Coordinates of C-alpha atoms in Angstrom, one line a residue:
M1102 CA -8.5 0.4 19.2
D1103 CA -7.1 -3.0 18.2
E1104 CA -5.7 -4.8 21.3
R1105 CA -3.4 -7.0 19.2
A1106 CA -1.9 -3.9 17.5
I1107 CA -1.1 -2.4 20.9
F1108 CA 0.6 -5.6 22.0
A1109 CA 2.5 -5.8 18.7
K1110 CA 3.6 -2.2 19.2
A1111 CA 4.9 -3.0 22.8
A1112 CA 6.6 -6.1 21.5
W1113 CA 8.5 -4.2 18.8
R1114 CA 9.5 -1.5 21.3
L1115 CA 10.7 -3.9 24.0
I1116 CA 11.7 -7.3 22.8
P1117 CA 14.5 -6.4 20.4
F1118 CA 16.2 -4.3 23.1
M1119 CA 15.6 -7.0 25.8
G1120 CA 16.8 -9.6 23.3
L1121 CA 20.0 -7.6 22.8
L1122 CA 20.6 -7.5 26.5
Y1123 CA 20.0 -11.2 26.8
V1124 CA 22.4 -12.0 23.9
V1125 CA 25.2 -10.2 25.8
N1126 CA 24.1 -11.9 29.1
F1127 CA 24.1 -15.4 27.7
L1128 CA 27.3 -14.9 25.8
D1129 CA 29.1 -13.8 29.0
R1130 CA 27.7 -16.8 30.8
V1131 CA 28.8 -19.5 28.3
N1132 CA 31.8 -18.0 26.6
V1133 CA 33.9 -19.9 29.1
G1134 CA 33.3 -23.0 26.9
F1135 CA 35.4 -21.4 24.2
A1136 CA 37.9 -19.9 26.5
A1137 CA 38.6 -23.4 27.9
L1138 CA 40.1 -24.4 24.5
T1139 CA 43.3 -22.6 25.5
M1140 CA 42.6 -21.4 29.1
N1141 CA 42.5 -24.8 30.7
K1142 CA 46.1 -25.4 29.7
D1143 CA 47.3 -22.0 30.9
L1144 CA 45.6 -22.4 34.3
G1145 CA 46.3 -26.1 34.7
L1146 CA 42.7 -27.1 34.8
S1147 CA 41.6 -30.8 34.3
A1148 CA 38.3 -31.6 32.6
H1149 CA 36.7 -32.1 36.0
E1150 CA 38.2 -28.9 37.4
Y1151 CA 37.0 -26.9 34.4
G1152 CA 33.5 -28.4 34.7
F1153 CA 33.3 -27.7 38.4
G1154 CA 34.5 -24.1 38.0
A1155 CA 32.2 -23.4 35.0
G1156 CA 29.3 -24.8 37.1
L1157 CA 30.1 -22.7 40.2
F1158 CA 28.4 -19.8 38.4
F1159 CA 25.1 -21.4 39.1
F1160 CA 25.6 -21.7 42.9
G1161 CA 26.1 -17.9 43.1
Y1162 CA 23.1 -17.5 40.8
F1163 CA 21.0 -19.8 43.1
L1164 CA 21.8 -17.9 46.3
C1165 CA 20.9 -14.4 44.9
E1166 CA 18.1 -15.0 42.5
V1167 CA 15.0 -14.7 44.7
P1168 CA 16.4 -11.7 46.6
S1169 CA 17.2 -10.0 43.2
N1170 CA 13.7 -10.4 41.9
A1171 CA 12.2 -9.2 45.1
I1172 CA 14.4 -6.1 45.0
M1173 CA 13.4 -5.5 41.3
M1174 CA 9.7 -5.3 42.4
K1175 CA 10.7 -2.7 45.0
V1176 CA 13.0 -0.4 43.0
G1177 CA 11.7 -1.0 39.4
A1178 CA 13.1 -2.9 36.5
R1179 CA 15.0 0.0 34.9
R1180 CA 17.4 0.7 37.9
W1181 CA 17.8 -2.9 38.9
I1182 CA 18.6 -4.3 35.4
F1183 CA 21.1 -1.4 35.1
R1184 CA 22.8 -2.6 38.3
I1185 CA 22.8 -6.2 37.2
M1186 CA 24.3 -5.5 33.8
L1187 CA 27.1 -3.2 35.0
S1188 CA 28.2 -5.6 37.7
W1189 CA 28.2 -8.7 35.5
G1190 CA 30.1 -6.8 32.7
L1191 CA 32.9 -5.8 35.1
I1192 CA 33.2 -9.2 36.6
S1193 CA 33.1 -10.9 33.2
M1194 CA 36.0 -8.7 32.0
A1195 CA 37.8 -9.5 35.3
M1196 CA 37.8 -13.2 34.2
A1197 CA 40.8 -12.2 32.1
L1198 CA 42.8 -11.7 35.4
A1199 CA 42.5 -15.3 36.6
R1200 CA 45.8 -17.0 37.1
T1201 CA 45.0 -20.0 39.2
P1202 CA 42.2 -22.5 39.4
F1203 CA 41.0 -20.9 42.7
E1204 CA 40.8 -17.5 41.0
F1205 CA 38.8 -19.0 38.2
Y1206 CA 36.4 -20.6 40.7
A1207 CA 36.0 -17.4 42.6
L1208 CA 35.3 -15.2 39.6
R1209 CA 32.7 -17.7 38.1
F1210 CA 30.9 -17.7 41.5
L1211 CA 30.9 -13.9 41.6
L1212 CA 29.7 -13.7 38.0
G1213 CA 26.7 -15.9 39.0
M1214 CA 25.9 -13.6 41.9
A1215 CA 26.1 -10.6 39.7
E1216 CA 23.9 -12.0 36.9
A1217 CA 21.3 -13.4 39.3
G1218 CA 17.9 -12.0 38.7
F1219 CA 18.4 -10.9 35.1
F1220 CA 16.7 -13.8 33.3
P1221 CA 13.8 -14.3 35.8
G1222 CA 13.5 -10.5 36.0
M1223 CA 13.1 -10.3 32.2
I1224 CA 10.6 -13.2 32.2
L1225 CA 8.6 -11.5 35.0
Y1226 CA 8.9 -8.2 33.1
L1227 CA 7.1 -9.7 30.1
T1228 CA 4.1 -10.5 32.3
F1229 CA 3.8 -6.7 33.0
W1230 CA 3.1 -6.3 29.3
F1231 CA 1.6 -9.4 27.7
P1232 CA -1.4 -11.7 28.6
A1233 CA -0.9 -15.4 29.3
A1234 CA -2.6 -16.6 26.1
A1235 CA 0.1 -15.1 23.9
R1236 CA 3.0 -15.6 26.2
A1237 CA 4.7 -18.6 24.5
R1238 CA 5.4 -16.7 21.3
F1239 CA 6.7 -13.6 23.2
N1240 CA 8.8 -15.9 25.4
A1241 CA 10.1 -17.5 22.2
A1242 CA 11.0 -14.1 20.7
F1243 CA 13.0 -13.3 23.9
F1244 CA 14.6 -16.8 24.1
M1245 CA 15.8 -16.3 20.5
S1246 CA 18.5 -14.3 22.2
I1247 CA 20.1 -17.4 23.6
L1248 CA 20.3 -18.9 20.2
I1249 CA 21.5 -15.7 18.6
A1250 CA 24.2 -15.4 21.2
N1251 CA 25.5 -18.8 20.2
V1252 CA 25.1 -18.3 16.5
I1253 CA 27.1 -15.0 16.7
G1254 CA 29.2 -15.6 19.7
S1255 CA 30.6 -19.0 18.7
P1256 CA 32.5 -17.8 15.6
L1257 CA 33.4 -14.5 17.4
S1258 CA 34.8 -16.4 20.4
G1259 CA 36.8 -18.7 18.0
A1260 CA 38.2 -15.6 16.3
L1261 CA 39.1 -13.9 19.5
L1262 CA 41.1 -16.9 20.6
G1263 CA 43.3 -16.1 17.6
L1264 CA 44.4 -12.8 19.2
G1265 CA 46.7 -14.7 21.5
G1266 CA 50.0 -12.8 21.9
S1267 CA 48.6 -9.4 21.0
G1268 CA 49.2 -6.9 23.8
S1269 CA 50.9 -9.7 25.9
L1270 CA 47.5 -11.3 26.5
H1271 CA 46.3 -14.8 25.8
G1272 CA 43.4 -15.3 23.4
W1273 CA 41.1 -16.3 26.1
Q1274 CA 41.9 -13.1 28.0
W1275 CA 40.9 -11.0 24.9
L1276 CA 37.7 -13.1 24.7
F1277 CA 36.6 -12.1 28.2
L1278 CA 37.6 -8.5 27.8
V1279 CA 35.9 -7.9 24.5
E1280 CA 32.8 -9.8 25.2
G1281 CA 32.3 -8.4 28.8
F1282 CA 32.6 -4.8 27.7
P1283 CA 29.2 -4.4 25.9
A1284 CA 27.3 -5.2 29.1
C1285 CA 28.9 -2.2 30.8
I1286 CA 27.9 0.1 27.9
L1287 CA 24.4 -1.3 27.5
S1288 CA 23.7 -0.9 31.2
F1289 CA 23.4 2.8 30.7
F1290 CA 21.1 2.4 27.7
V1291 CA 18.8 0.5 30.1
L1292 CA 18.3 3.7 32.1
A1293 CA 17.3 5.5 29.0
F1294 CA 15.1 3.0 27.1
L1295 CA 13.6 0.5 29.5
P1296 CA 10.3 1.6 31.2
N1297 CA 9.4 0.0 34.5
G1298 CA 6.0 -1.0 33.0
P1299 CA 3.2 0.2 30.7
H1300 CA 2.3 3.1 33.1
D1301 CA 5.9 4.4 32.6
A1302 CA 6.1 4.1 28.8
R1303 CA 6.1 7.5 27.1
W1304 CA 5.4 6.0 23.8
L1305 CA 2.0 4.7 24.9
D1306 CA -1.0 7.0 25.1
E1307 CA -3.5 6.8 28.0
E1308 CA -6.0 4.7 26.0
E1309 CA -3.3 2.2 25.1
K1310 CA -2.2 1.9 28.7
R1311 CA -5.8 1.3 29.8
I1312 CA -6.3 -1.5 27.2
I1313 CA -3.1 -3.2 28.3
A1314 CA -4.1 -3.0 31.9
A1315 CA -7.6 -4.4 31.1
A1316 CA -6.1 -7.3 29.2
L1317 CA -3.7 -8.2 32.0
A1318 CA -6.5 -7.9 34.6
R1319 CA -8.5 -10.6 32.8
D1320 CA -6.0 -13.3 33.7
A1321 CA -4.6 -11.8 36.8
K1322 CA -3.4 -14.3 39.4
P1323 CA -3.6 -14.1 43.2
H1324 CA -1.0 -11.8 44.8
G1325 CA 0.9 -12.7 47.9
T1326 CA 4.3 -12.3 49.7
I1327 CA 7.6 -13.8 48.8
W1328 CA 6.9 -16.6 51.2
T1329 CA 3.6 -17.3 49.4
G1330 CA 5.6 -18.0 46.2
L1331 CA 8.3 -20.0 48.0
R1332 CA 5.8 -22.3 49.8
D1333 CA 3.7 -23.0 46.8
P1334 CA 4.2 -26.8 45.9
R1335 CA 3.7 -26.0 42.2
V1336 CA 6.9 -23.9 42.3
W1337 CA 8.9 -26.9 43.6
V1338 CA 7.4 -29.2 41.0
L1339 CA 8.3 -26.8 38.2
G1340 CA 11.8 -26.3 39.6
V1341 CA 12.4 -30.1 39.4
A1342 CA 11.1 -30.1 35.8
D1343 CA 13.4 -27.2 34.9
I1344 CA 16.5 -29.0 36.2
G1345 CA 16.3 -31.6 33.5
I1346 CA 16.2 -29.0 30.7
I1347 CA 19.0 -26.9 32.2
V1348 CA 21.3 -29.9 32.9
A1349 CA 21.1 -30.7 29.2
L1350 CA 21.3 -27.1 28.0
Y1351 CA 24.5 -26.2 29.8
G1352 CA 25.9 -29.7 29.7
I1353 CA 25.9 -29.3 25.9
G1354 CA 26.6 -25.6 25.8
L1355 CA 29.6 -25.5 28.0
W1356 CA 31.2 -28.6 26.5
L1357 CA 30.3 -28.5 22.8
P1358 CA 33.4 -26.5 21.7
Q1359 CA 35.6 -29.1 23.4
I1360 CA 33.6 -32.0 21.8
V1361 CA 33.9 -30.5 18.3
K1362 CA 37.5 -29.2 18.4
P1363 CA 39.2 -32.7 18.6
M1364 CA 37.3 -33.7 15.4
G1365 CA 40.1 -31.8 13.5
F1366 CA 38.7 -28.3 13.4
S1367 CA 40.7 -25.1 14.1
N1368 CA 39.4 -22.7 16.8
L1369 CA 37.7 -20.5 14.2
Q1370 CA 36.2 -23.5 12.4
T1371 CA 35.0 -24.9 15.7
G1372 CA 33.1 -21.6 16.2
F1373 CA 31.2 -22.0 13.0
V1374 CA 30.5 -25.7 13.6
V1375 CA 29.2 -25.0 17.1
A1376 CA 26.9 -22.2 15.8
A1377 CA 25.1 -24.5 13.4
P1378 CA 22.8 -26.3 15.9
Y1379 CA 21.6 -23.0 17.4
A1380 CA 20.9 -21.6 13.9
F1381 CA 18.6 -24.6 13.2
A1382 CA 17.0 -24.2 16.6
M1383 CA 16.0 -20.6 16.0
V1384 CA 13.5 -21.5 13.3
T1385 CA 12.0 -24.6 15.0
T1386 CA 11.7 -22.8 18.4
L1387 CA 9.6 -20.0 17.0
A1388 CA 7.4 -22.4 15.1
W1389 CA 6.9 -24.6 18.1
A1390 CA 6.0 -21.7 20.4
Y1391 CA 3.5 -20.4 17.8
S1392 CA 1.9 -23.9 17.7
S1393 CA 1.6 -23.9 21.5
D1394 CA -0.3 -20.6 21.5
V1395 CA -2.5 -21.4 18.6
R1396 CA -3.5 -24.8 19.9
N1397 CA -3.9 -23.4 23.4
E1398 CA -1.8 -26.4 24.7
R1399 CA 1.3 -26.5 26.9
R1400 CA 1.9 -29.9 28.3
W1401 CA 2.6 -31.9 25.2
H1402 CA 4.5 -29.0 23.7
V1403 CA 7.0 -29.5 26.6
V1404 CA 6.9 -33.3 26.8
I1405 CA 7.4 -34.1 23.1
P1406 CA 10.5 -32.0 22.5
A1407 CA 12.0 -33.0 25.8
L1408 CA 11.7 -36.7 24.8
F1409 CA 13.0 -36.0 21.3
A1410 CA 16.1 -34.2 22.8
S1411 CA 16.6 -37.1 25.2
A1412 CA 16.5 -39.7 22.4
S1413 CA 19.0 -37.5 20.4
L1414 CA 21.4 -37.4 23.3
F1415 CA 21.3 -41.2 23.8
A1416 CA 22.0 -41.5 20.1
T1417 CA 25.0 -39.2 20.6
A1418 CA 26.3 -41.4 23.4
L1419 CA 26.1 -44.4 21.2
L1420 CA 27.8 -42.7 18.2
G1421 CA 30.7 -41.2 20.1
A1422 CA 32.8 -38.4 18.5
S1423 CA 31.8 -38.5 14.8
A1424 CA 30.2 -36.4 12.1
L1425 CA 26.9 -38.2 12.8
S1426 CA 27.0 -37.1 16.4
L1427 CA 27.0 -33.5 15.2
L1428 CA 23.6 -34.2 13.7
T1429 CA 22.3 -35.8 16.9
L1430 CA 23.6 -32.9 19.0
T1431 CA 21.8 -30.5 16.6
A1432 CA 18.6 -32.5 17.1
A1433 CA 19.1 -32.4 20.8
T1434 CA 19.6 -28.7 20.8
I1435 CA 16.4 -28.2 18.8
G1436 CA 14.4 -30.3 21.3
I1437 CA 15.9 -28.6 24.4
Y1438 CA 15.0 -25.1 23.3
A1439 CA 11.6 -26.0 22.0
A1440 CA 10.7 -27.5 25.4
L1441 CA 12.3 -24.5 27.2
V1442 CA 10.3 -21.7 25.6
V1443 CA 6.9 -23.4 26.3
F1444 CA 7.9 -24.6 29.8
W1445 CA 8.3 -21.0 30.8
T1446 CA 4.7 -20.2 30.3
Y1447 CA 4.0 -22.3 33.4
P1448 CA 5.9 -20.4 36.1
T1449 CA 4.5 -17.0 35.0
S1450 CA 0.9 -18.3 35.3
I1451 CA 0.8 -19.3 38.9
L1452 CA 0.7 -16.1 41.1
G1453 CA 0.9 -12.4 40.8
G1454 CA 2.8 -9.5 42.3
T1455 CA 5.7 -10.1 44.7
A1456 CA 4.7 -13.8 45.0
A1457 CA 5.1 -14.1 41.2
A1458 CA 8.6 -12.5 41.5
A1459 CA 9.5 -15.1 44.1
S1460 CA 8.0 -18.0 42.3
V1461 CA 9.6 -17.2 38.9
A1462 CA 13.0 -16.6 40.5
F1463 CA 12.8 -19.8 42.6
V1464 CA 11.8 -22.0 39.7
N1465 CA 14.8 -20.6 37.8
S1466 CA 17.2 -20.9 40.7
I1467 CA 16.2 -24.6 41.4
G1468 CA 16.5 -25.3 37.7
N1469 CA 19.8 -23.6 37.3
L1470 CA 21.4 -25.9 39.8
G1471 CA 21.3 -28.1 36.8
G1472 CA 23.7 -25.7 35.2
F1473 CA 26.3 -26.8 37.8
F1474 CA 25.6 -30.5 37.8
G1475 CA 25.4 -30.8 34.0
P1476 CA 28.9 -29.5 33.2
D1477 CA 30.4 -31.0 36.4
L1478 CA 29.1 -34.5 35.6
V1479 CA 30.2 -34.3 32.0
G1480 CA 33.7 -33.3 33.2
K1481 CA 33.9 -36.1 35.8
L1482 CA 32.8 -38.7 33.3
K1483 CA 35.2 -37.4 30.6
D1484 CA 38.1 -37.7 33.0
S1485 CA 37.1 -41.2 34.2
T1486 CA 36.1 -42.7 30.8
G1487 CA 38.1 -40.7 28.3
N1488 CA 35.1 -39.7 26.2
Y1489 CA 31.8 -37.9 26.4
S1490 CA 29.4 -40.8 25.9
A1491 CA 28.5 -41.4 29.5
G1492 CA 28.0 -37.7 30.0
M1493 CA 25.6 -37.4 27.1
A1494 CA 23.6 -40.4 28.5
V1495 CA 23.3 -38.6 31.9
L1496 CA 22.0 -35.4 30.2
A1497 CA 19.5 -37.5 28.3
S1498 CA 18.2 -39.0 31.5
G1499 CA 17.6 -35.6 33.0
L1500 CA 15.3 -34.7 30.1
I1501 CA 13.2 -37.9 30.7
I1502 CA 12.6 -36.6 34.3
T1503 CA 11.5 -33.3 32.9
A1504 CA 9.0 -35.0 30.5
L1505 CA 7.6 -37.3 33.3
V1506 CA 7.2 -34.4 35.8
V1507 CA 5.4 -32.2 33.3
F1508 CA 3.2 -35.1 32.0
L1509 CA 2.2 -36.4 35.4
F1510 CA 1.7 -33.1 37.3
A1511 CA 1.0 -30.2 35.0
R1512 CA -2.7 -30.6 35.0
R1513 CA -3.0 -31.9 38.6
V1514 CA -1.4 -28.8 40.1
R1515 CA -3.4 -26.5 37.8
V1516 CA -0.3 -24.6 36.7
T1517 CA -2.0 -22.8 33.9
P1518 CA -5.5 -22.6 32.4
Q1519 CA -4.1 -23.5 29.0
G1520 CA -3.2 -27.0 30.3

């Protein structure tokens, strides 16, 4: 029986559904960037206050991520992902109830707590099914969901803002209600369609399950406890590297609508313009991940796009708000996501079992602190300078740190046999 055919079968069964879940997840995380086009005025939020509140999501995320992954290992992916999705969907819809800056802050923090564990849980879940040698391309297929969320969600969010006044609600309130509801519905589909692992998949026969288990056993990593994962210095190194990517990813993602809108676009037009960089990144990210797997190389496949994205952001800082800056922001987006998909082959190649759950979650939780600092710094610098140039330069500097850390330490700490 062809091993590759079995993994392809598993991929077609799992990744489209997982991708759909992540589309909804990422959209509910970043739609605040579009809501801010009208919400900030209604709630009396300055640029700094908005950036601070948007970033508070990541502190709640940071606090709960490791415990969430540990619980998933105990109770199984199906039930735990159901819980995560239902709770974040309800809180995302509750964002429509915010009336003051404090309520906005509190709901963003709670949303982070509710979502914690979904992304690292899904990354860990992929290791239950696919061997390390093919992981970049399967990671990329899953990460496509972020890009799809932006390609679809940006025009949708722009259109929903146009519903302002309907049913006595503002457009940003409709945005949170409409885009939060699918998570609640899909949470029940998780119970029906997401097996805890190959052993639990009714659509695999016993021989197919045995072949998957044998393939995973070939590159099995040492197991350990939660503390084994948290104490491993490689986890801390990777967490630092991840910060630079995430600072840039959310620094752009949560501010791009507000960078584009003043160029003279309507809310709906802004949605389509913002979608364009992510549409280009979809093609390049898949190709880059495939290149990494085929060449059996990881380090340069992170370093090169990280530096490319950094140079593009520095160019954006020099160009200011102009049509050319849209091209450099598109180039930066392409580089960020190309680096991200290959980077995530590292954390999943360190340890096994509960230690892997802890290490993956902790790398992501450290990195996602960048999701607070990126938007917050851009907001502070926008208030103090009146433009986004200084903020873009800060985001570019973070990516240089990522490139340096991966270049200097990836081989030394023996993160992955692929190098």
